[in-house]
């Protein structure tokens, strides 16, 4: 059975929301319309947690903890051992091709999933977009599993552990759909 690209894109947007800083604006964002019940339920569960408690856990896991950050949400940390590595620069260049510039680092899990959701909707249209989609999927799949494992190990609320399980399933699903686009892109050449 082939996954629906619109559903995969909505689920990627949901992963982006689940791993974005939970401020007041975040709390008002609706769940992506085409995401399934599991995604909407996770967002609702997360939003039901006291905002101070949720923000504190987010900061502890993903922004600042002593003596070290338990769950760095940046691909370059997992792939290269530091923030803003070569892969971050490559991702930012890819984003710029499509007019996206982010205030957050290009390889932050939320940014990467959000852009991949956008690109995923158009990946079957031409070979270049399909290749860029494959590049992003490959990048994400090389490090996201390690990131989700760390979230599993260090989350004290349990809600980020559930978000990691959902994220793991979405990252696995997007790989199969990217294969379809890559094949379609080669047929367009």
PDB file of C-alpha atoms in Angstrom:
ATOM      1  CA  UNK A   1       0.000   0.000   0.000  1.00  0.00           C
ATOM      2  CA  UNK A   2       1.374   3.403  -0.975  1.00  0.00           C
ATOM      3  CA  UNK A   3       1.288   6.174   1.606  1.00  0.00           C
ATOM      4  CA  UNK A   4      -0.609   9.321   0.701  1.00  0.00           C
ATOM      5  CA  UNK A   5       1.916  12.162   0.156  1.00  0.00           C
ATOM      6  CA  UNK A   6      -0.472  14.697   1.732  1.00  0.00           C
ATOM      7  CA  UNK A   7      -0.766  12.575   4.879  1.00  0.00           C
ATOM      8  CA  UNK A   8       3.008  12.082   5.087  1.00  0.00           C
ATOM      9  CA  UNK A   9       3.506  15.843   4.659  1.00  0.00           C
ATOM     10  CA  UNK A  10       0.945  16.562   7.401  1.00  0.00           C
ATOM     11  CA  UNK A  11       2.613  14.043   9.716  1.00  0.00           C
ATOM     12  CA  UNK A  12       6.020  15.674   9.071  1.00  0.00           C
ATOM     13  CA  UNK A  13       4.479  19.037   9.995  1.00  0.00           C
ATOM     14  CA  UNK A  14       3.127  17.440  13.159  1.00  0.00           C
ATOM     15  CA  UNK A  15       6.604  16.125  14.066  1.00  0.00           C
ATOM     16  CA  UNK A  16       7.851  19.669  13.500  1.00  0.00           C
ATOM     17  CA  UNK A  17       5.213  21.008  15.898  1.00  0.00           C
ATOM     18  CA  UNK A  18       5.910  18.337  18.507  1.00  0.00           C
ATOM     19  CA  UNK A  19       9.612  19.273  18.608  1.00  0.00           C
ATOM     20  CA  UNK A  20       9.175  23.071  18.398  1.00  0.00           C
ATOM     21  CA  UNK A  21       9.410  25.278  21.473  1.00  0.00           C
ATOM     22  CA  UNK A  22       5.993  25.176  23.200  1.00  0.00           C
ATOM     23  CA  UNK A  23       5.294  28.894  23.581  1.00  0.00           C
ATOM     24  CA  UNK A  24       1.919  30.652  23.416  1.00  0.00           C
ATOM     25  CA  UNK A  25       1.939  30.861  19.600  1.00  0.00           C
ATOM     26  CA  UNK A  26       2.753  27.137  19.394  1.00  0.00           C
ATOM     27  CA  UNK A  27      -0.236  26.345  21.606  1.00  0.00           C
ATOM     28  CA  UNK A  28      -2.566  28.098  19.152  1.00  0.00           C
ATOM     29  CA  UNK A  29      -1.359  26.304  16.010  1.00  0.00           C
ATOM     30  CA  UNK A  30      -3.895  23.753  14.802  1.00  0.00           C
ATOM     31  CA  UNK A  31      -2.855  20.207  14.035  1.00  0.00           C
ATOM     32  CA  UNK A  32      -2.162  19.820  10.310  1.00  0.00           C
ATOM     33  CA  UNK A  33      -5.524  19.133   8.642  1.00  0.00           C
ATOM     34  CA  UNK A  34      -4.535  15.929   6.852  1.00  0.00           C
ATOM     35  CA  UNK A  35      -2.691  14.339   9.782  1.00  0.00           C
ATOM     36  CA  UNK A  36      -4.257  11.341  11.385  1.00  0.00           C
ATOM     37  CA  UNK A  37      -5.857  10.817  14.761  1.00  0.00           C
ATOM     38  CA  UNK A  38      -2.561   9.794  16.395  1.00  0.00           C
ATOM     39  CA  UNK A  39      -0.924  13.102  15.450  1.00  0.00           C
ATOM     40  CA  UNK A  40      -3.874  15.196  16.626  1.00  0.00           C
ATOM     41  CA  UNK A  41      -4.067  13.195  19.852  1.00  0.00           C
ATOM     42  CA  UNK A  42      -0.357  13.705  20.582  1.00  0.00           C
ATOM     43  CA  UNK A  43      -0.615  17.444  20.042  1.00  0.00           C
ATOM     44  CA  UNK A  44      -3.709  17.605  22.266  1.00  0.00           C
ATOM     45  CA  UNK A  45      -1.945  15.595  25.006  1.00  0.00           C
ATOM     46  CA  UNK A  46       1.098  17.835  24.811  1.00  0.00           C
ATOM     47  CA  UNK A  47      -1.022  20.990  24.975  1.00  0.00           C
ATOM     48  CA  UNK A  48      -2.844  19.639  28.037  1.00  0.00           C
ATOM     49  CA  UNK A  49       0.420  19.643  30.014  1.00  0.00           C
ATOM     50  CA  UNK A  50       0.960  22.756  32.127  1.00  0.00           C
ATOM     51  CA  UNK A  51       2.830  25.219  29.872  1.00  0.00           C
ATOM     52  CA  UNK A  52       5.575  25.955  32.422  1.00  0.00           C
ATOM     53  CA  UNK A  53       6.192  22.251  32.999  1.00  0.00           C
ATOM     54  CA  UNK A  54       6.260  21.535  29.255  1.00  0.00           C
ATOM     55  CA  UNK A  55       8.560  24.481  28.518  1.00  0.00           C
ATOM     56  CA  UNK A  56      10.902  23.459  31.334  1.00  0.00           C
ATOM     57  CA  UNK A  57      11.144  19.921  29.984  1.00  0.00           C
ATOM     58  CA  UNK A  58      11.702  21.225  26.445  1.00  0.00           C
ATOM     59  CA  UNK A  59      14.533  23.474  27.629  1.00  0.00           C
ATOM     60  CA  UNK A  60      16.089  20.675  29.683  1.00  0.00           C
ATOM     61  CA  UNK A  61      15.953  18.164  26.830  1.00  0.00           C
ATOM     62  CA  UNK A  62      16.698  20.326  23.783  1.00  0.00           C
ATOM     63  CA  UNK A  63      18.186  23.721  24.712  1.00  0.00           C
ATOM     64  CA  UNK A  64      20.185  23.887  27.915  1.00  0.00           C
ATOM     65  CA  UNK A  65      21.081  21.363  30.578  1.00  0.00           C
ATOM     66  CA  UNK A  66      24.106  20.831  32.766  1.00  0.00           C
ATOM     67  CA  UNK A  67      26.561  19.231  32.424  1.00  0.00           C
ATOM     68  CA  UNK A  68      25.507  18.445  28.835  1.00  0.00           C
ATOM     69  CA  UNK A  69      22.461  18.593  26.615  1.00  0.00           C
ATOM     70  CA  UNK A  70      20.692  15.207  26.768  1.00  0.00           C
ATOM     71  CA  UNK A  71      18.912  15.369  23.387  1.00  0.00           C
ATOM     72  CA  UNK A  72      20.512  17.750  20.885  1.00  0.00           C
ATOM     73  CA  UNK A  73      17.865  18.351  18.184  1.00  0.00           C
ATOM     74  CA  UNK A  74      20.510  19.123  15.523  1.00  0.00           C
ATOM     75  CA  UNK A  75      21.567  16.644  12.870  1.00  0.00           C
ATOM     76  CA  UNK A  76      25.127  17.946  12.728  1.00  0.00           C
ATOM     77  CA  UNK A  77      25.681  17.073  16.402  1.00  0.00           C
ATOM     78  CA  UNK A  78      24.776  13.451  15.715  1.00  0.00           C
ATOM     79  CA  UNK A  79      26.553  13.234  12.343  1.00  0.00           C
ATOM     80  CA  UNK A  80      29.611  15.440  12.871  1.00  0.00           C
ATOM     81  CA  UNK A  81      29.904  15.990  16.605  1.00  0.00           C
ATOM     82  CA  UNK A  82      29.234  19.746  16.556  1.00  0.00           C
ATOM     83  CA  UNK A  83      26.531  22.290  15.793  1.00  0.00           C
ATOM     84  CA  UNK A  84      26.598  24.081  12.415  1.00  0.00           C
ATOM     85  CA  UNK A  85      28.679  21.504  10.594  1.00  0.00           C
ATOM     86  CA  UNK A  86      29.032  20.870   6.890  1.00  0.00           C
ATOM     87  CA  UNK A  87      25.649  19.120   6.693  1.00  0.00           C
ATOM     88  CA  UNK A  88      23.927  22.152   8.228  1.00  0.00           C
ATOM     89  CA  UNK A  89      25.407  24.364   5.529  1.00  0.00           C
ATOM     90  CA  UNK A  90      24.274  21.915   2.827  1.00  0.00           C
ATOM     91  CA  UNK A  91      20.724  21.873   4.205  1.00  0.00           C
ATOM     92  CA  UNK A  92      20.582  25.673   4.410  1.00  0.00           C
ATOM     93  CA  UNK A  93      21.685  25.898   0.751  1.00  0.00           C
ATOM     94  CA  UNK A  94      18.935  23.476  -0.244  1.00  0.00           C
ATOM     95  CA  UNK A  95      16.341  25.508   1.688  1.00  0.00           C
ATOM     96  CA  UNK A  96      17.458  28.735  -0.005  1.00  0.00           C
ATOM     97  CA  UNK A  97      16.839  27.170  -3.428  1.00  0.00           C
ATOM     98  CA  UNK A  98      13.165  27.086  -2.447  1.00  0.00           C
ATOM     99  CA  UNK A  99      13.118  30.511  -0.786  1.00  0.00           C
ATOM    100  CA  UNK A 100      13.218  29.314   2.829  1.00  0.00           C
ATOM    101  CA  UNK A 101      15.374  31.012   5.408  1.00  0.00           C
ATOM    102  CA  UNK A 102      14.922  29.965   9.027  1.00  0.00           C
ATOM    103  CA  UNK A 103      15.825  31.734  12.252  1.00  0.00           C
ATOM    104  CA  UNK A 104      16.529  28.293  13.718  1.00  0.00           C
ATOM    105  CA  UNK A 105      19.488  26.192  12.614  1.00  0.00           C
ATOM    106  CA  UNK A 106      18.733  24.378   9.341  1.00  0.00           C
ATOM    107  CA  UNK A 107      19.282  20.916  10.815  1.00  0.00           C
ATOM    108  CA  UNK A 108      17.004  21.334  13.846  1.00  0.00           C
ATOM    109  CA  UNK A 109      14.530  18.433  13.840  1.00  0.00           C
ATOM    110  CA  UNK A 110      11.537  20.812  13.649  1.00  0.00           C
ATOM    111  CA  UNK A 111      12.964  22.861  10.764  1.00  0.00           C
ATOM    112  CA  UNK A 112      14.065  19.825   8.803  1.00  0.00           C
ATOM    113  CA  UNK A 113      10.661  18.122   9.156  1.00  0.00           C
ATOM    114  CA  UNK A 114       8.770  21.313   8.282  1.00  0.00           C
ATOM    115  CA  UNK A 115      10.803  21.879   5.117  1.00  0.00           C
ATOM    116  CA  UNK A 116      10.608  18.220   4.160  1.00  0.00           C
ATOM    117  CA  UNK A 117       6.811  18.426   4.524  1.00  0.00           C
ATOM    118  CA  UNK A 118       6.750  21.355   2.121  1.00  0.00           C
ATOM    119  CA  UNK A 119       9.134  19.741  -0.359  1.00  0.00           C
ATOM    120  CA  UNK A 120       7.418  16.372  -0.049  1.00  0.00           C
ATOM    121  CA  UNK A 121       4.219  17.774  -1.548  1.00  0.00           C
ATOM    122  CA  UNK A 122       6.096  18.709  -4.745  1.00  0.00           C
ATOM    123  CA  UNK A 123       8.739  15.991  -4.992  1.00  0.00           C
ATOM    124  CA  UNK A 124       6.994  14.036  -7.750  1.00  0.00           C
ATOM    125  CA  UNK A 125       6.872  17.016 -10.109  1.00  0.00           C
ATOM    126  CA  UNK A 126      10.452  17.050 -11.414  1.00  0.00           C
ATOM    127  CA  UNK A 127      13.746  15.228 -11.038  1.00  0.00           C
ATOM    128  CA  UNK A 128      15.551  18.049  -9.194  1.00  0.00           C
ATOM    129  CA  UNK A 129      12.880  18.345  -6.510  1.00  0.00           C
ATOM    130  CA  UNK A 130      12.770  14.557  -6.169  1.00  0.00           C
ATOM    131  CA  UNK A 131      16.563  14.527  -5.719  1.00  0.00           C
ATOM    132  CA  UNK A 132      16.383  17.294  -3.088  1.00  0.00           C
ATOM    133  CA  UNK A 133      13.657  15.373  -1.282  1.00  0.00           C
ATOM    134  CA  UNK A 134      15.827  12.236  -1.313  1.00  0.00           C
ATOM    135  CA  UNK A 135      18.804  14.259   0.008  1.00  0.00           C
ATOM    136  CA  UNK A 136      16.693  15.550   2.915  1.00  0.00           C
ATOM    137  CA  UNK A 137      15.173  12.166   3.691  1.00  0.00           C
ATOM    138  CA  UNK A 138      18.607  10.520   3.662  1.00  0.00           C
ATOM    139  CA  UNK A 139      19.992  13.220   5.948  1.00  0.00           C
ATOM    140  CA  UNK A 140      17.093  12.932   8.385  1.00  0.00           C
ATOM    141  CA  UNK A 141      17.195   9.131   8.428  1.00  0.00           C
ATOM    142  CA  UNK A 142      20.930   9.117   9.227  1.00  0.00           C
ATOM    143  CA  UNK A 143      20.461  10.881  12.572  1.00  0.00           C
ATOM    144  CA  UNK A 144      16.812  10.985  13.668  1.00  0.00           C
ATOM    145  CA  UNK A 145      16.839   7.464  15.128  1.00  0.00           C
ATOM    146  CA  UNK A 146      19.678   8.388  17.482  1.00  0.00           C
ATOM    147  CA  UNK A 147      17.869  11.585  18.460  1.00  0.00           C
ATOM    148  CA  UNK A 148      14.610   9.716  19.151  1.00  0.00           C
ATOM    149  CA  UNK A 149      16.530   7.132  21.206  1.00  0.00           C
ATOM    150  CA  UNK A 150      17.921   9.937  23.379  1.00  0.00           C
ATOM    151  CA  UNK A 151      14.444  11.404  23.839  1.00  0.00           C
ATOM    152  CA  UNK A 152      13.200   7.949  24.891  1.00  0.00           C
ATOM    153  CA  UNK A 153      15.975   7.725  27.461  1.00  0.00           C
ATOM    154  CA  UNK A 154      15.794  11.247  28.927  1.00  0.00           C
ATOM    155  CA  UNK A 155      12.160  12.438  28.792  1.00  0.00           C
ATOM    156  CA  UNK A 156      10.750  12.655  32.314  1.00  0.00           C
ATOM    157  CA  UNK A 157       7.185  13.634  31.325  1.00  0.00           C
ATOM    158  CA  UNK A 158       6.548  10.794  28.899  1.00  0.00           C
ATOM    159  CA  UNK A 159       4.966  13.041  26.266  1.00  0.00           C
ATOM    160  CA  UNK A 160       8.197  13.615  24.355  1.00  0.00           C
ATOM    161  CA  UNK A 161       8.783   9.856  24.427  1.00  0.00           C
ATOM    162  CA  UNK A 162       5.416   9.449  22.670  1.00  0.00           C
ATOM    163  CA  UNK A 163       6.365  12.210  20.226  1.00  0.00           C
ATOM    164  CA  UNK A 164       9.630  10.352  19.506  1.00  0.00           C
ATOM    165  CA  UNK A 165       7.756   7.118  18.757  1.00  0.00           C
ATOM    166  CA  UNK A 166       5.494   9.003  16.360  1.00  0.00           C
ATOM    167  CA  UNK A 167       8.479  10.763  14.796  1.00  0.00           C
ATOM    168  CA  UNK A 168      10.278   7.455  14.306  1.00  0.00           C
ATOM    169  CA  UNK A 169       7.275   6.033  12.420  1.00  0.00           C
ATOM    170  CA  UNK A 170       6.945   9.140  10.238  1.00  0.00           C
ATOM    171  CA  UNK A 171      10.650   9.182   9.341  1.00  0.00           C
ATOM    172  CA  UNK A 172      10.402   5.518   8.341  1.00  0.00           C
ATOM    173  CA  UNK A 173       7.304   6.160   6.221  1.00  0.00           C
ATOM    174  CA  UNK A 174       8.750   9.173   4.432  1.00  0.00           C
ATOM    175  CA  UNK A 175      11.671   7.090   3.182  1.00  0.00           C
ATOM    176  CA  UNK A 176       9.370   4.771   1.256  1.00  0.00           C
ATOM    177  CA  UNK A 177       7.487   7.625  -0.319  1.00  0.00           C
ATOM    178  CA  UNK A 178      10.742   9.376  -1.274  1.00  0.00           C
ATOM    179  CA  UNK A 179      11.713   6.208  -3.135  1.00  0.00           C
ATOM    180  CA  UNK A 180       8.489   6.532  -5.156  1.00  0.00           C
ATOM    181  CA  UNK A 181       9.277  10.159  -6.005  1.00  0.00           C
ATOM    182  CA  UNK A 182      12.829   9.333  -6.984  1.00  0.00           C
ATOM    183  CA  UNK A 183      11.527   6.704  -9.406  1.00  0.00           C
ATOM    184  CA  UNK A 184       8.927   9.139 -10.768  1.00  0.00           C
ATOM    185  CA  UNK A 185      11.617  11.825 -11.087  1.00  0.00           C
ATOM    186  CA  UNK A 186      13.851   9.526 -13.134  1.00  0.00           C
ATOM    187  CA  UNK A 187      10.914   8.852 -15.449  1.00  0.00           C
ATOM    188  CA  UNK A 188      10.454  12.606 -15.970  1.00  0.00           C
ATOM    189  CA  UNK A 189      14.010  13.090 -17.278  1.00  0.00           C
TER     190      UNK A 189
END
